[in-house]
Backbone as a ProteinNet text record, in pm:
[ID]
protein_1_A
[PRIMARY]
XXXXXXXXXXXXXXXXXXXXXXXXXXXXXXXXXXXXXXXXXXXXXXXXXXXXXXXXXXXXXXXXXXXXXXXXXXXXXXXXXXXXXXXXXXXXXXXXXXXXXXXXXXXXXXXXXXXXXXXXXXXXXXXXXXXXXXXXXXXXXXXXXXXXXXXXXXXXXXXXXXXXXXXXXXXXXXXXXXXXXXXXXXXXXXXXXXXXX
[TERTIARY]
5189.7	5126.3	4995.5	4894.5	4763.2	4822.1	4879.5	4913.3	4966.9	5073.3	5105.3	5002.3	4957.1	4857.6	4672	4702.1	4623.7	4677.3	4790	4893.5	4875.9	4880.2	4901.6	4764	4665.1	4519.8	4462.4	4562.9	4545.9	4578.2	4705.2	4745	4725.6	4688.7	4559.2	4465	4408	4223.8	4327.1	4417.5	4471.2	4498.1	4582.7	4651.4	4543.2	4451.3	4311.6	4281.4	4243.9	4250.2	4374.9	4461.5	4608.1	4604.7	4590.1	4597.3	4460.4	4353	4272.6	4276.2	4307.9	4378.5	4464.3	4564.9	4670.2	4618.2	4509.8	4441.7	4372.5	4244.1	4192.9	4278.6	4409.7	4515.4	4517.2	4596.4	4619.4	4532.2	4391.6	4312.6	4220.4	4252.4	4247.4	4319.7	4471.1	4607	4552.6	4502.7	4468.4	4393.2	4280.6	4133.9	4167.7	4291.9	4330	4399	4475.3	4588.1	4516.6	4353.2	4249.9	4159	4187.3	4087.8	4067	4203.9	4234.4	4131.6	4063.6	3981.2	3828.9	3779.4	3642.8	3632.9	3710.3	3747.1	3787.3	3827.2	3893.7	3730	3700	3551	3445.9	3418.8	3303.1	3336.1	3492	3505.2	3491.9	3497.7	3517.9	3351	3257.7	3130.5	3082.3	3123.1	3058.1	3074.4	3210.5	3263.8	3201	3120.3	3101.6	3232	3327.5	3430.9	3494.6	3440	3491.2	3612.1	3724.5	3869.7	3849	3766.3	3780.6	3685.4	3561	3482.4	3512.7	3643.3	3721.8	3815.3	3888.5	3952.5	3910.1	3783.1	3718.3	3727.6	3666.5	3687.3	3842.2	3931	4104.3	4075.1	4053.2	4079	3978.4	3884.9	3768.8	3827	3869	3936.8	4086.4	4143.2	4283.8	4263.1	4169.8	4151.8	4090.2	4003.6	3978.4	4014.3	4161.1	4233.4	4288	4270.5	4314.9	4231.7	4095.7	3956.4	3950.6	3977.1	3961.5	4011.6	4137	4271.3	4235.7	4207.6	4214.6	4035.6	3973.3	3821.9	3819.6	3777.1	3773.7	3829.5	3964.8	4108.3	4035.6	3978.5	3971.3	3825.9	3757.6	3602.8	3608.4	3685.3	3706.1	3724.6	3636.5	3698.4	3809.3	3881.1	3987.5	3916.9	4066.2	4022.9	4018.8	3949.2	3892.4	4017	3997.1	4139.2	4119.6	4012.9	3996.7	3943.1	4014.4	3978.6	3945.7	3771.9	3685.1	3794.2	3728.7	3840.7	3727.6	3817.1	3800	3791.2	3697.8	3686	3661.5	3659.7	3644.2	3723.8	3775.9	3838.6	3746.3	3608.5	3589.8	3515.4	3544	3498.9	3687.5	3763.8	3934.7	3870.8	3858.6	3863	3772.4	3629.5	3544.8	3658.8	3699.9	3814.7	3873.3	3933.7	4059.5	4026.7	4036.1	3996.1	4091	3968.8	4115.9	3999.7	4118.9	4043.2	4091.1	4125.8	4194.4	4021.1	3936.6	3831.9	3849	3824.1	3877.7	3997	4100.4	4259.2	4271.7	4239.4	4202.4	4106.9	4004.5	3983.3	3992.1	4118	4197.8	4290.3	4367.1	4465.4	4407.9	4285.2	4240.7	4182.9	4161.6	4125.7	4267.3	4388.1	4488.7	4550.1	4526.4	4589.1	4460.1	4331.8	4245.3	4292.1	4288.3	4335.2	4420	4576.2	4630.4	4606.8	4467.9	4443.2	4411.7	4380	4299.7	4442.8	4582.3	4661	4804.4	4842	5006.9	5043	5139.7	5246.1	5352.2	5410.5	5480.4	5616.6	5686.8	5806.2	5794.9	5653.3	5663	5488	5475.5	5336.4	5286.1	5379.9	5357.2	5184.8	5227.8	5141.1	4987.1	4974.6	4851.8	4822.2	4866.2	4812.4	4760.2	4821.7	4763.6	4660.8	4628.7	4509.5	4395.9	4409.4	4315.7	4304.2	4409.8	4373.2	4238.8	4279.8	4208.2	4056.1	4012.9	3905.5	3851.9	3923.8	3879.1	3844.9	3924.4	3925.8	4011.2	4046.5	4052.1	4219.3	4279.8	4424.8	4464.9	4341.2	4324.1	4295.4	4243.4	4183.2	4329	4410.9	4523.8	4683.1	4658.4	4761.9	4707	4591.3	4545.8	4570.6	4560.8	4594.3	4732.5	4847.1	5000.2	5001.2	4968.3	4986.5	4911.7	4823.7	4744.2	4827.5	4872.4	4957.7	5090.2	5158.8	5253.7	5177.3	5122.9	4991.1	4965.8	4922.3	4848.2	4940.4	5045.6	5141.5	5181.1	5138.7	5138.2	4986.4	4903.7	4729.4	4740.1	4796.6	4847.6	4903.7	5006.3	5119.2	5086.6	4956.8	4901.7	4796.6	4731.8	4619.3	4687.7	4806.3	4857.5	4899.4	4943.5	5005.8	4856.5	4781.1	4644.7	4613.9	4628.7	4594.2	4691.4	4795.6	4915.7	4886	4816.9	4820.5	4708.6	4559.6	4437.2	4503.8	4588.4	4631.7	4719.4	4801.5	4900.7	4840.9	4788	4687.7	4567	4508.2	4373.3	4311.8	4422.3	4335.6	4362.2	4386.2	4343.6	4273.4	4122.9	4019.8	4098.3	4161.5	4209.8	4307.4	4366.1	4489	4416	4286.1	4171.1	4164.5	4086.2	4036.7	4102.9	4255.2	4347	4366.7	4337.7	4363.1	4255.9	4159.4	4048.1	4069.5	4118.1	4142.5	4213	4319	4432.7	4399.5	4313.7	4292.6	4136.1	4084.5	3927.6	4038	4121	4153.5	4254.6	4351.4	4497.8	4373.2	4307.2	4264.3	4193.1	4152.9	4099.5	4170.6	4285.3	4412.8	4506.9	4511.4	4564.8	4451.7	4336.5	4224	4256.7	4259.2	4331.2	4410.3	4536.9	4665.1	4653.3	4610.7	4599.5	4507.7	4401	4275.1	4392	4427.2	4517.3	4615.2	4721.2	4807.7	4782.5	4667.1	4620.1	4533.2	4446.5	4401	4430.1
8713.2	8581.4	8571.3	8694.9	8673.6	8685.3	8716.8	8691.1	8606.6	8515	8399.2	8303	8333.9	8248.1	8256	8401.7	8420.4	8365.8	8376.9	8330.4	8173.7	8111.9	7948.5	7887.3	7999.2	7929.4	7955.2	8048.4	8103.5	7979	7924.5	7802.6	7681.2	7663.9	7518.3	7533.3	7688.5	7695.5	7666.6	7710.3	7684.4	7611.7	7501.6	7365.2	7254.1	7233.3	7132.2	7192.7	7342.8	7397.5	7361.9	7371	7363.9	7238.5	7132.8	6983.6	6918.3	7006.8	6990.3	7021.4	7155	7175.4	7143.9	7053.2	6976.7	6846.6	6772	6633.9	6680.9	6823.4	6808.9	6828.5	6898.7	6932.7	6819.9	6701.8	6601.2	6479	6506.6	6453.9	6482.8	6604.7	6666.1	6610.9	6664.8	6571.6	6435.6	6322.3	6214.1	6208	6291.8	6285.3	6343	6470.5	6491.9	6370	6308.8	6197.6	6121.8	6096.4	5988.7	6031.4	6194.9	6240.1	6260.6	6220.9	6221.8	6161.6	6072.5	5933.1	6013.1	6026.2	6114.8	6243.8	6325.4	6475.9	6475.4	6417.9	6377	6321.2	6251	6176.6	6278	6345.1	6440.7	6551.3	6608.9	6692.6	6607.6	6508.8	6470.2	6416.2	6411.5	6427.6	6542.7	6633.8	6778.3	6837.3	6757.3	6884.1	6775.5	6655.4	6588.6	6541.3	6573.9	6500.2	6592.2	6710.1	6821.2	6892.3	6961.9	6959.3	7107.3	7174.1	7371.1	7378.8	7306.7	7304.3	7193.9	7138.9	7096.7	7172.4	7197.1	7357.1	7459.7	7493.4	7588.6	7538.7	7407.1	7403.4	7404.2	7340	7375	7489	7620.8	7741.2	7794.5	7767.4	7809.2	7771.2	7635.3	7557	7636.5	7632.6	7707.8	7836	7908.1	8088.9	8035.6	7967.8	8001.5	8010.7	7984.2	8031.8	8173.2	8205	8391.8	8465.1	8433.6	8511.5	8486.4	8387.8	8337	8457.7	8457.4	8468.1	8707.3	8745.4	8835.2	8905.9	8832.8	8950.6	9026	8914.7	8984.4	9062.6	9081.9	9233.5	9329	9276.6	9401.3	9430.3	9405	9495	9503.2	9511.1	9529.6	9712.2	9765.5	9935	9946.4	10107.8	10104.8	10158.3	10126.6	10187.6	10347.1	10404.6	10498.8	10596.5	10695.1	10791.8	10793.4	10835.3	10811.7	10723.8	10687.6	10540.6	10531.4	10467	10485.1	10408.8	10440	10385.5	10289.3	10194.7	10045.6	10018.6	9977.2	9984.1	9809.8	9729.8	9586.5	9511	9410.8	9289.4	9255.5	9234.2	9186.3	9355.8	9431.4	9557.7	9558.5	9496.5	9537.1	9412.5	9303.3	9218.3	9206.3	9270.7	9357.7	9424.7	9523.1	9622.4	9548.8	9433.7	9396.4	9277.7	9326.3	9240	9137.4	9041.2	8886.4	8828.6	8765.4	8681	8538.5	8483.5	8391.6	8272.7	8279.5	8171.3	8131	8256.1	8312.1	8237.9	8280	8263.9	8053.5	8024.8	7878.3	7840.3	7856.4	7819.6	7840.9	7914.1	7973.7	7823.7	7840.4	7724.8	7582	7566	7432.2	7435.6	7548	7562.1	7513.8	7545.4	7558.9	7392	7354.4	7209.5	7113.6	7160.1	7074.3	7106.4	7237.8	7266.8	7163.7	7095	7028.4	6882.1	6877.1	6702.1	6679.8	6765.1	6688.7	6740	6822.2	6837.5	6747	6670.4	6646.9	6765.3	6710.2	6770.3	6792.2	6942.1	6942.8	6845.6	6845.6	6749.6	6611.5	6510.9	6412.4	6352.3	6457.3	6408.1	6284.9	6145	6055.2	5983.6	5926.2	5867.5	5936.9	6102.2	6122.7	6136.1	6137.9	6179.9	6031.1	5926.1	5803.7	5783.5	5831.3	5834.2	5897.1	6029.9	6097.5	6034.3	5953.5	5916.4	5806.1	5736.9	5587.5	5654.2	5792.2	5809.2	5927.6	5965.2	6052.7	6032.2	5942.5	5815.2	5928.3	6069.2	6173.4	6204.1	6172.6	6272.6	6378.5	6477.8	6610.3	6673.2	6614.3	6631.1	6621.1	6507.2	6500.7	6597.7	6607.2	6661	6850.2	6852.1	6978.2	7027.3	6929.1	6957.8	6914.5	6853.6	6843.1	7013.3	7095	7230.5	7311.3	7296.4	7315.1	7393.9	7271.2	7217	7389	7399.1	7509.2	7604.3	7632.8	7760.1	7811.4	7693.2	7701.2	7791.5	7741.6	7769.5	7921.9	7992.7	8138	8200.3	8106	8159.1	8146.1	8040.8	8085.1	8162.7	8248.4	8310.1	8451	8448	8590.9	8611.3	8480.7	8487.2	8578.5	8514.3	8526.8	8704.1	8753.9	8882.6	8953.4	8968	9013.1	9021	8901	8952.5	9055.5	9043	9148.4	9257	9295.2	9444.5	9472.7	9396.5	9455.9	9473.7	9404.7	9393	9554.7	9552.5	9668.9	9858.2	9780.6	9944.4	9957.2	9856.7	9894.6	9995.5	10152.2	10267.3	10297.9	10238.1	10312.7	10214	10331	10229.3	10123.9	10222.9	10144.8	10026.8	10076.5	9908.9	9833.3	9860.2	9742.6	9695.9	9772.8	9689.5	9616.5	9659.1	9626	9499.1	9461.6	9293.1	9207.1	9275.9	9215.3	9129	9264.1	9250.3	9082.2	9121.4	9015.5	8896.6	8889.4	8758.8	8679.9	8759.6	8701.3	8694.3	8775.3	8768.8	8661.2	8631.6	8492.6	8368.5	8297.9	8187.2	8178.7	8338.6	8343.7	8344.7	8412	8417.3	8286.2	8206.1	8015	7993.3	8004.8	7909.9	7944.7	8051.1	8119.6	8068.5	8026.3	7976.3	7895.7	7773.1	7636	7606	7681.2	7644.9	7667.5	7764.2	7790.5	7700.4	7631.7	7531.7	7381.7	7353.1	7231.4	7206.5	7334	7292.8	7346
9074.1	9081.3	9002.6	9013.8	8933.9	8763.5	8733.8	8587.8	8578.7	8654.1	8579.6	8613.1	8695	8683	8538.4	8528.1	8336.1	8262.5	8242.3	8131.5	8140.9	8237.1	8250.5	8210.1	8265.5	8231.9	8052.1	8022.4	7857.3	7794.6	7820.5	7776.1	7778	7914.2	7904.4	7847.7	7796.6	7684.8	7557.5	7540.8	7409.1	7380.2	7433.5	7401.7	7357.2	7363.9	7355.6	7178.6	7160.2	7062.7	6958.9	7008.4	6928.5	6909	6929.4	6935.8	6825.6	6844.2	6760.8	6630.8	6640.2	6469.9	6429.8	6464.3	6400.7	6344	6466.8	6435.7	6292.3	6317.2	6196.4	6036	6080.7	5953.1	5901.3	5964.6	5954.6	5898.3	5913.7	5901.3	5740	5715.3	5601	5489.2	5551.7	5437.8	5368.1	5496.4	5453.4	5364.3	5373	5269.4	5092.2	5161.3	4999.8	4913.7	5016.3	4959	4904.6	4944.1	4856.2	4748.3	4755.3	4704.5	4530.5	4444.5	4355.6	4227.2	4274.9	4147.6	4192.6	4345	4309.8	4248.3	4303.2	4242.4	4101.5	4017.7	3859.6	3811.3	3916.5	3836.9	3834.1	3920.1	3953.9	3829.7	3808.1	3711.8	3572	3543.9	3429.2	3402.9	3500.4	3504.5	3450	3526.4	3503.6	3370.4	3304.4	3195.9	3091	3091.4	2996.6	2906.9	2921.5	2887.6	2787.5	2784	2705	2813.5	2724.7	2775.4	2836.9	2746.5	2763.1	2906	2907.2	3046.5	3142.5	3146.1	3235.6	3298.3	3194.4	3202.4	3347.5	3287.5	3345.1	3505.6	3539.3	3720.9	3724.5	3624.2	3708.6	3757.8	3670	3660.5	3827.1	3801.2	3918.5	4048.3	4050.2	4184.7	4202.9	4126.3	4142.5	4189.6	4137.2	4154.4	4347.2	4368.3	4533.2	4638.7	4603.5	4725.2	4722	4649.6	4604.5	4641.2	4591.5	4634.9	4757.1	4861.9	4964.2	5088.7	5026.5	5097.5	5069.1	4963.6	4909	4923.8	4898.7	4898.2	5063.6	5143.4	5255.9	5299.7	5309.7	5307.3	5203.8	5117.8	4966.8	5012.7	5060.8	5118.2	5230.9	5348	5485.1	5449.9	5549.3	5475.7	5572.9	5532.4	5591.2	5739.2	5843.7	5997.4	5984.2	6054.3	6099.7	6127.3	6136.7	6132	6314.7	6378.1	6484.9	6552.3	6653	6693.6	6827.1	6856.4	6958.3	7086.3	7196	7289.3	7381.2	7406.8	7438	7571.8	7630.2	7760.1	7795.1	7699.1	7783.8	7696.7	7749.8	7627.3	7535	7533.3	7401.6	7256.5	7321.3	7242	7191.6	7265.9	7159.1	7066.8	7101	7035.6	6882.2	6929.5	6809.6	6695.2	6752.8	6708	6581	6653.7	6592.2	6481.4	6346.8	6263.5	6269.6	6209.7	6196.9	6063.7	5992.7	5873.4	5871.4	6005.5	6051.7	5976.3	5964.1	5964.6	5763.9	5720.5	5575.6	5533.8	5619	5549.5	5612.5	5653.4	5722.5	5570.5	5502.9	5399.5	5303.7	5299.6	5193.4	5141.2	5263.5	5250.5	5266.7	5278.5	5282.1	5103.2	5091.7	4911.4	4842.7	4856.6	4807.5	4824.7	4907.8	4920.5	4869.5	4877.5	4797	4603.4	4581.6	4444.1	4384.5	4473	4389.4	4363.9	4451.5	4384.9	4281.7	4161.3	4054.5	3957.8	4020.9	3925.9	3908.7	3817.4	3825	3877.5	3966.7	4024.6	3941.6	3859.7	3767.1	3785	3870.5	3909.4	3871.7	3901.8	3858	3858.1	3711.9	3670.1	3636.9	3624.1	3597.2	3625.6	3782	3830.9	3848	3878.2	3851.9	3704.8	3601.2	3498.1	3469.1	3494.1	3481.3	3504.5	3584.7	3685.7	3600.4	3564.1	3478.5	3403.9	3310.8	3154.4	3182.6	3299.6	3345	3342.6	3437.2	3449.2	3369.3	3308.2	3172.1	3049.1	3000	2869.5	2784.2	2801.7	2684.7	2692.1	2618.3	2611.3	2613.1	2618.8	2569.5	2695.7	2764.5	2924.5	2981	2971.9	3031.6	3012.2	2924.7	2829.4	2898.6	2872.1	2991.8	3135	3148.7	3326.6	3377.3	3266.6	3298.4	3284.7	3142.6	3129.6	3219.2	3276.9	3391.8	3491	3567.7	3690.8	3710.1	3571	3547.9	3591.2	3508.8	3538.2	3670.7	3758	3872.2	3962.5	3945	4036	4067.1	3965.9	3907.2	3948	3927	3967.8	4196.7	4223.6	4329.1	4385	4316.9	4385.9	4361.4	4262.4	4229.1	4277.2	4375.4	4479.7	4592.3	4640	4770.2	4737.1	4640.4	4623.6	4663	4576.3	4571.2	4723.3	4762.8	4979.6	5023.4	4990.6	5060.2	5005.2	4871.7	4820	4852.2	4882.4	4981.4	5105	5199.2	5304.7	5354.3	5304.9	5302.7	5228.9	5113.1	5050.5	5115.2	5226	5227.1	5218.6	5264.2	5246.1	5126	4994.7	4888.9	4819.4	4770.8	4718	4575.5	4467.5	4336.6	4364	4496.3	4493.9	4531.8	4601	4618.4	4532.1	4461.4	4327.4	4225.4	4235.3	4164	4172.7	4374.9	4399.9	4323.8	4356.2	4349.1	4172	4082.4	3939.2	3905.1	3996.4	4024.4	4042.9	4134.2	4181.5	4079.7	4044.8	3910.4	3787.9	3787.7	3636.5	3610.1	3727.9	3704.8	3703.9	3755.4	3670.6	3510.7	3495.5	3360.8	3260.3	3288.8	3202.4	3168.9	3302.8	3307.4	3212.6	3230.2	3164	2975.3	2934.5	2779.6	2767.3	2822.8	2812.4	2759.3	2875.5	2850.5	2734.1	2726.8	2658.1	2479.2	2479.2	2353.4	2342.8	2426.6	2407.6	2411.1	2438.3	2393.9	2294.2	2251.6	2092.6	1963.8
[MASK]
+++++++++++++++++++++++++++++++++++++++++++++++++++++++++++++++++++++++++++++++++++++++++++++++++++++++++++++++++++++++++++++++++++++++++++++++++++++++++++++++++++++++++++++++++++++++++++++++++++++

């Protein structure tokens, strides 16, 4: 009886929690779905209207969900060969790493990343959008080739966490992520920067 009764009270602290992070998910989605004409304007501010230092935030914005998702695993040292013993719930809880705060603005990096890009499937309507608040073809014509790219600077963010994640005890596959994840937006940024001028 005293445990189901922990268990039941675990779940009423949780459910208020659980309900909240869906509202704020949700609430997020909305802000990206608008976020397209300030985020395009602020970059097309910043880069002065030049295509290569426009470039550069795709590349910067695209890479932060990799670094996000990947540094913290890649400087966490490894656990201890011997392991102190635990005498209260919150000394396990010390113990037990989590990058749950990290990997939460990982993926809020990653779904902010694709507002300022066409969506390769049907770049139409945002690229419209850029041309309107960019004035430049070159800017646009950038970030359709962009968009391909990204998709690869993502998926070599997310690897980069699994190979800090899984090698943590060896220092070089650290660094290797680390390599991984600074170097795929620098390498999109060469690409693109080479196929549009």
């Amino acid at each position: 009886m005293p445990e189901a009764r922990g268990v039941s009270r675990r779940v009423s602290a949780d459910l208020p929690v659980a309900v909240g992070a869906a509202l704020a998910f949700v609430a997020y989605v909305w802000v990206l779905v608008h976020a397209t004409v300030p985020l395009v304007t602020v970059f097309g501010f910043a880069s002065d209207g030049r295509p290569k230092l426009y470039a550069a935030f795709l590349a910067g914005l695209a890479g932060l969900p990799g670094l996000l998702l990947t540094l913290p695993r890649a400087f966490t040292p490894p656990p201890s060969a011997v392991q102190p013993s635990v005498r209260s719930r919150r000394q396990a809880s010390a113990l037990r790493r989590s990058y749950l705060r990290t990997d939460v603005l990982g993926l809020a990096a990653l779904l902010l990343a694709q507002v300022p890009l066409p969506a390769p499937w049907g770049p139409a309507g945002k690229a419209a959008t850029i041309a309107n608040i960019t004035k430049s073809p070159e800017i646009v014509e950038l970030s359709a080739t962009f968009a391909n790219y990204s998709i690869a600077v993502f998926a070599i963010g997310i690897l980069g966490a699994v190979v800090a994640k899984v090698y943590g005890h060896a220092a070089a596959l650290r660094v290797l992520a680390i390599i991984l994840v600074v170097g795929a937006p620098v390498v999109a940024w060469l690409l693109v920067v080479r196929a549009v001028s």
